[in-house]
Structure formats: C-alpha cells, structure tokens
XYZ file of C-alpha atoms in Angstrom:
286
model
C -13.064 -22.359 75.491
C -13.244 -18.677 76.411
C -16.756 -17.279 76.699
C -18.602 -14.015 77.192
C -21.621 -14.339 79.464
C -24.463 -11.808 79.682
C -27.445 -12.193 82.007
C -30.583 -10.111 81.758
C -32.037 -10.459 85.241
C -35.763 -10.656 85.808
C -36.013 -7.780 88.274
C -39.676 -7.047 87.664
C -40.034 -3.302 87.268
C -36.562 -2.209 86.266
C -33.406 -3.372 84.542
C -30.120 -5.041 85.428
C -27.669 -6.654 83.017
C -24.688 -8.632 84.319
C -21.689 -9.159 82.049
C -18.848 -11.612 82.720
C -15.945 -11.326 80.304
C -13.749 -14.281 79.276
C -11.103 -13.137 81.798
C -13.750 -13.043 84.583
C -14.272 -9.316 84.831
C -17.778 -8.572 86.138
C -19.777 -5.627 84.815
C -23.223 -4.355 85.729
C -25.320 -2.201 83.445
C -27.890 -0.708 85.805
C -28.719 -2.282 89.119
C -32.466 -2.617 89.380
C -33.739 -5.350 91.663
C -37.038 -6.761 92.858
C -38.482 -6.142 96.301
C -37.577 -9.581 97.655
C -34.088 -10.295 96.295
C -30.852 -8.328 95.984
C -28.952 -8.610 92.700
C -25.737 -7.526 94.436
C -26.060 -10.200 97.119
C -26.885 -12.875 94.561
C -23.864 -12.062 92.391
C -21.533 -12.008 95.390
C -22.833 -15.324 96.743
C -23.301 -17.205 93.472
C -19.934 -16.287 91.962
C -18.127 -16.115 95.346
C -16.528 -12.815 94.409
C -15.757 -11.806 97.978
C -14.090 -15.170 98.617
C -11.677 -14.538 95.751
C -11.172 -10.871 96.555
C -13.025 -9.722 93.443
C -15.226 -6.705 92.936
C -17.570 -5.572 90.205
C -15.101 -4.135 87.698
C -17.430 -1.496 86.319
C -20.952 -0.271 86.980
C -22.667 1.592 84.169
C -25.749 3.591 85.148
C -27.716 4.392 82.013
C -29.809 6.961 83.893
C -30.712 7.429 87.565
C -34.382 6.485 87.665
C -35.181 4.400 90.721
C -36.038 1.220 88.791
C -32.498 1.216 87.336
C -30.633 1.885 90.611
C -32.814 0.336 93.327
C -30.103 -2.058 94.582
C -27.425 0.623 94.594
C -27.342 1.079 98.413
C -26.651 -2.633 98.928
C -24.104 -2.776 96.119
C -22.125 0.221 97.344
C -22.072 -1.050 100.934
C -20.965 -4.542 99.903
C -17.446 -6.008 99.573
C -17.919 -6.143 95.787
C -18.637 -2.440 95.243
C -17.482 -1.436 91.760
C -13.938 -0.342 91.020
C -15.075 1.933 88.213
C -18.251 3.844 87.428
C -19.723 5.181 84.225
C -22.621 7.608 84.444
C -23.662 10.761 82.672
C -22.461 13.414 85.114
C -25.028 15.969 83.947
C -27.798 13.743 85.310
C -26.650 14.346 88.912
C -27.494 15.249 91.599
C -30.875 13.510 91.783
C -33.531 15.410 93.689
C -37.228 15.348 94.545
C -37.449 12.053 96.408
C -41.129 11.324 96.960
C -40.769 8.719 99.733
C -38.224 7.831 102.448
C -37.223 4.753 100.443
C -36.648 6.945 97.383
C -34.416 9.205 99.460
C -32.237 6.286 100.550
C -31.665 5.270 96.935
C -31.168 8.816 95.658
C -28.771 9.733 98.484
C -26.741 6.621 97.711
C -26.595 7.558 94.020
C -25.533 11.124 94.781
C -22.822 9.936 97.182
C -21.602 7.519 94.514
C -21.485 10.330 91.972
C -19.305 12.386 94.318
C -17.046 9.503 95.362
C -16.184 8.314 91.853
C -14.540 11.520 90.691
C -11.063 10.486 89.521
C -10.446 10.126 85.768
C -9.521 6.744 84.330
C -6.344 6.363 82.302
C -6.120 4.294 79.127
C -4.192 1.519 80.864
C -6.894 0.814 83.482
C -9.872 1.821 81.312
C -12.462 -0.940 81.887
C -13.827 -0.503 78.350
C -10.453 -1.439 76.853
C -10.790 -4.826 75.131
C -7.334 -5.795 76.421
C -8.727 -5.584 79.958
C -11.816 -7.627 79.088
C -10.400 -10.772 77.563
C -10.921 -9.459 74.052
C -14.466 -8.162 74.576
C -15.048 -4.700 73.150
C -17.455 -2.633 75.266
C -18.190 0.774 73.791
C -20.394 3.259 75.668
C -21.807 5.923 73.363
C -23.167 8.851 75.408
C -26.258 10.645 74.225
C -25.218 13.968 72.622
C -25.321 16.765 75.191
C -27.731 18.756 73.025
C -30.403 16.103 73.703
C -30.094 16.228 77.509
C -33.026 17.455 79.587
C -32.667 17.303 83.360
C -36.443 17.169 83.719
C -36.336 13.953 81.660
C -33.657 11.642 83.074
C -34.354 9.136 80.283
C -32.663 11.577 77.913
C -29.263 10.729 79.431
C -29.428 7.048 78.426
C -26.419 5.950 76.330
C -26.140 3.154 73.794
C -23.740 0.346 74.764
C -22.226 -1.843 72.053
C -20.604 -5.153 72.983
C -18.616 -7.124 70.413
C -17.086 -10.564 70.862
C -16.584 -13.604 68.638
C -18.224 -11.821 65.656
C -21.423 -11.261 67.685
C -22.819 -7.836 68.530
C -25.068 -7.070 71.517
C -26.694 -3.657 71.953
C -27.799 -2.465 75.403
C -29.994 0.568 75.938
C -31.569 2.476 78.804
C -34.910 4.265 78.680
C -34.061 6.108 75.473
C -37.080 7.935 74.055
C -38.010 7.658 70.395
C -37.548 11.357 69.557
C -33.929 11.291 70.712
C -33.234 7.956 69.016
C -34.678 9.210 65.742
C -32.669 12.425 65.810
C -29.505 10.604 66.884
C -29.848 8.087 64.051
C -30.431 10.860 61.519
C -27.501 12.994 62.719
C -25.079 10.333 63.943
C -23.256 8.247 61.303
C -21.052 6.744 64.038
C -24.117 5.408 65.844
C -25.616 4.052 62.635
C -22.449 2.091 61.906
C -22.011 0.883 65.488
C -25.482 -0.655 65.884
C -25.967 -1.953 62.338
C -27.131 -5.575 62.029
C -26.693 -6.574 65.659
C -27.454 -10.020 67.006
C -29.142 -9.069 70.278
C -30.917 -5.832 71.209
C -32.104 -4.857 74.671
C -35.234 -2.901 73.788
C -35.190 0.791 74.704
C -37.532 1.856 77.545
C -38.653 -1.681 78.362
C -40.079 -2.168 74.871
C -42.885 0.329 75.325
C -44.893 1.110 72.193
C -44.745 4.826 73.003
C -40.946 4.873 72.585
C -40.562 2.476 69.684
C -38.324 4.126 67.070
C -38.627 2.414 63.707
C -35.502 4.082 62.281
C -33.400 2.869 65.205
C -34.824 -0.657 65.069
C -34.368 -1.012 61.315
C -30.748 0.113 61.592
C -30.042 -2.262 64.477
C -31.857 -5.045 62.607
C -31.471 -7.561 65.471
C -31.912 -11.279 65.288
C -33.474 -11.227 68.760
C -34.818 -8.477 71.020
C -34.887 -8.802 74.800
C -37.351 -6.815 76.886
C -36.798 -6.184 80.592
C -40.329 -5.610 81.820
C -42.751 -5.751 84.728
C -44.435 -8.943 85.994
C -47.643 -7.614 84.395
C -47.776 -6.358 80.830
C -47.801 -2.561 80.758
C -50.591 -0.932 78.796
C -47.973 0.540 76.446
C -46.515 -2.884 75.558
C -49.422 -4.322 73.608
C -47.521 -4.193 70.304
C -44.023 -4.890 71.631
C -43.673 -8.291 69.993
C -45.021 -6.921 66.732
C -42.746 -3.867 66.702
C -39.579 -5.772 67.635
C -39.945 -8.645 65.183
C -36.430 -8.891 63.763
C -34.567 -11.587 61.850
C -35.266 -14.376 64.331
C -33.132 -16.734 66.391
C -33.658 -20.355 67.404
C -34.158 -20.728 71.158
C -34.842 -24.196 72.591
C -35.935 -25.521 69.211
C -38.274 -22.621 68.469
C -37.710 -19.557 66.330
C -38.085 -16.506 68.546
C -38.031 -12.814 67.790
C -38.609 -11.391 71.264
C -37.830 -12.701 74.755
C -39.177 -10.921 77.822
C -38.107 -11.266 81.431
C -41.800 -11.310 82.339
C -42.491 -14.551 80.450
C -38.991 -16.050 80.038
C -37.442 -15.183 83.410
C -33.701 -14.582 83.649
C -32.140 -14.721 80.206
C -28.529 -15.896 79.922
C -26.477 -15.454 76.743
C -23.106 -17.031 76.172
C -20.851 -16.311 73.207
C -17.625 -18.214 72.672
C -14.559 -16.938 70.824
C -15.749 -18.628 67.623
C -19.048 -16.747 67.752
C -21.274 -19.609 68.892
C -24.273 -18.070 70.669
C -26.266 -19.965 73.269
C -29.359 -18.845 75.200
C -30.733 -20.247 78.447
C -33.758 -19.177 80.474
C -34.529 -19.636 84.139
C -37.570 -18.844 86.278
C -35.536 -19.044 89.489
C -34.956 -15.745 91.340
C -31.698 -14.596 89.729
C -30.400 -18.179 89.755
C -29.339 -20.936 87.355
C-alpha cells in the first residue's frame, strides 16, 4: 500500500524534517544536524539514493538560522544535492558570521541562494500533488509586511501536508506576534491549518512564542517538538501549552512528543489515512 513517510530527526539544537512521498520523492524541511552525525550522509547511505541516481527533490529552508541549516555545506557538496529549493529570498544574503564555522555555513547558504535562481514551471513544480504521489504540500509564505531582516525568524512559512485525509503542519521559528496577526488577518491560513492531526511546534515549543490563537485553530491531535538535548528554560510549560486532542502512541495517549525524550519520530500515513508512529533513540536510524 502506498505510504507517506515523515521523519522528525533528533538533531539536538535545531530542526530537520525528512519527507518521503508515496512515489519516493525525498524532501527536506530545514537541514539542522548534530555535531557528530550528518543528516545528508545518513539519508544518502540509508536510502541508497546515490546508488539509484536519486537526489533530494526539494529542500525547504524555513529561515537561515544556523541551527536550521548546519548540514547545508555537506548536503550541497553531496551527490544528492536538491533539485529544487524553496526559501524566502528576502532573508538573503546572511551576514555577521561570529565564528569561522558560522562563516562556512553562511557562505554555503548564500551560494545556494545565488545558484538556485531559475523559476519553476507548473509541470515540474515539486509542490504539485501529481509529482508527489498524491501528497499535497503547500508552502504558505509569511506576508511580506511581517518580515524583519534583523529577525530571521520572521521569514518562517507554514507548510501544510495533506495525504489520506490526514493533515500535518510544519513550522519554523515563527514568533507569536506574527502568528497572532497572521491568524487574525489571514482567512486562508485559518482554513488551511484547521483541525490538523500533527503539528510541529513553532520555535521549538518555547513558551515565549506560544500563540494560543494559532494553536486553537490548528487544534492538533499531537504536537511534535524539535528541541535540545537539555530542556530550555523557556520550555517549562511546553507540554501544558500544546495539549491537544491526543493520539495513542505505543498503547499510551500522548499529546506531545519531543525529540529530546522520544528520539527520532517517524510518521507513516497510508492512502486510507491510517497513521502510525514509531520512535527511535538511534542516531538518525531505524
């Protein structure tokens, strides 16, 4: 049976979501990684993409903070570098690298921004459900009026994935002021996120950016938090804030899963809408 697979990798400080569509198209939403393992190398080796002449179909960068693009140099220099790129162009170029390692990552991101400059036509558009085995992937950019170059988080879009009557919402580091204003002024967003099944918590689930209006509209069954190995001081009320409708995971009703405590989180959805969740403590592996 055809299945959609989504993995929320435990990258420590950062975020990386790997999507495999029923027709085996590979997407990445952000490409954070930990200091010991490369997400790009794992995906290439585990799924043998290079062996079969495959690449990442599309890379979506929610915003160019280092913890969301740390593995970008390895990804772009690998045989599986993405065919297509989505990013908010206004967020580039990235400047003010504080360390030599920052400069390597930022230079790679800026080169990527320059390289991927050709428009995509409707036939090859990677968000087209016909190109994704029936999976609808809609990227809703933050309204330009909310953009602030001094706050790269403000460029974070909302990504809506629909398949088999299930809805998954992915976010970046969206701040609560923007989410609140967007919900109030954006009927399209309100409709798109309403009553989702899975929500990736904005800004790693931090209390300081919890937006009640956004959460109540999304009304998820389960929230996933991509967070650090150690609980951040602003995450004390994360599980309380993101208590949604609930979902049974391994015989237990859960409201929030975190990469810190649950490891890599793998969702599968088949064409009939059956949702399955697995967890693994192994570094990126299953």
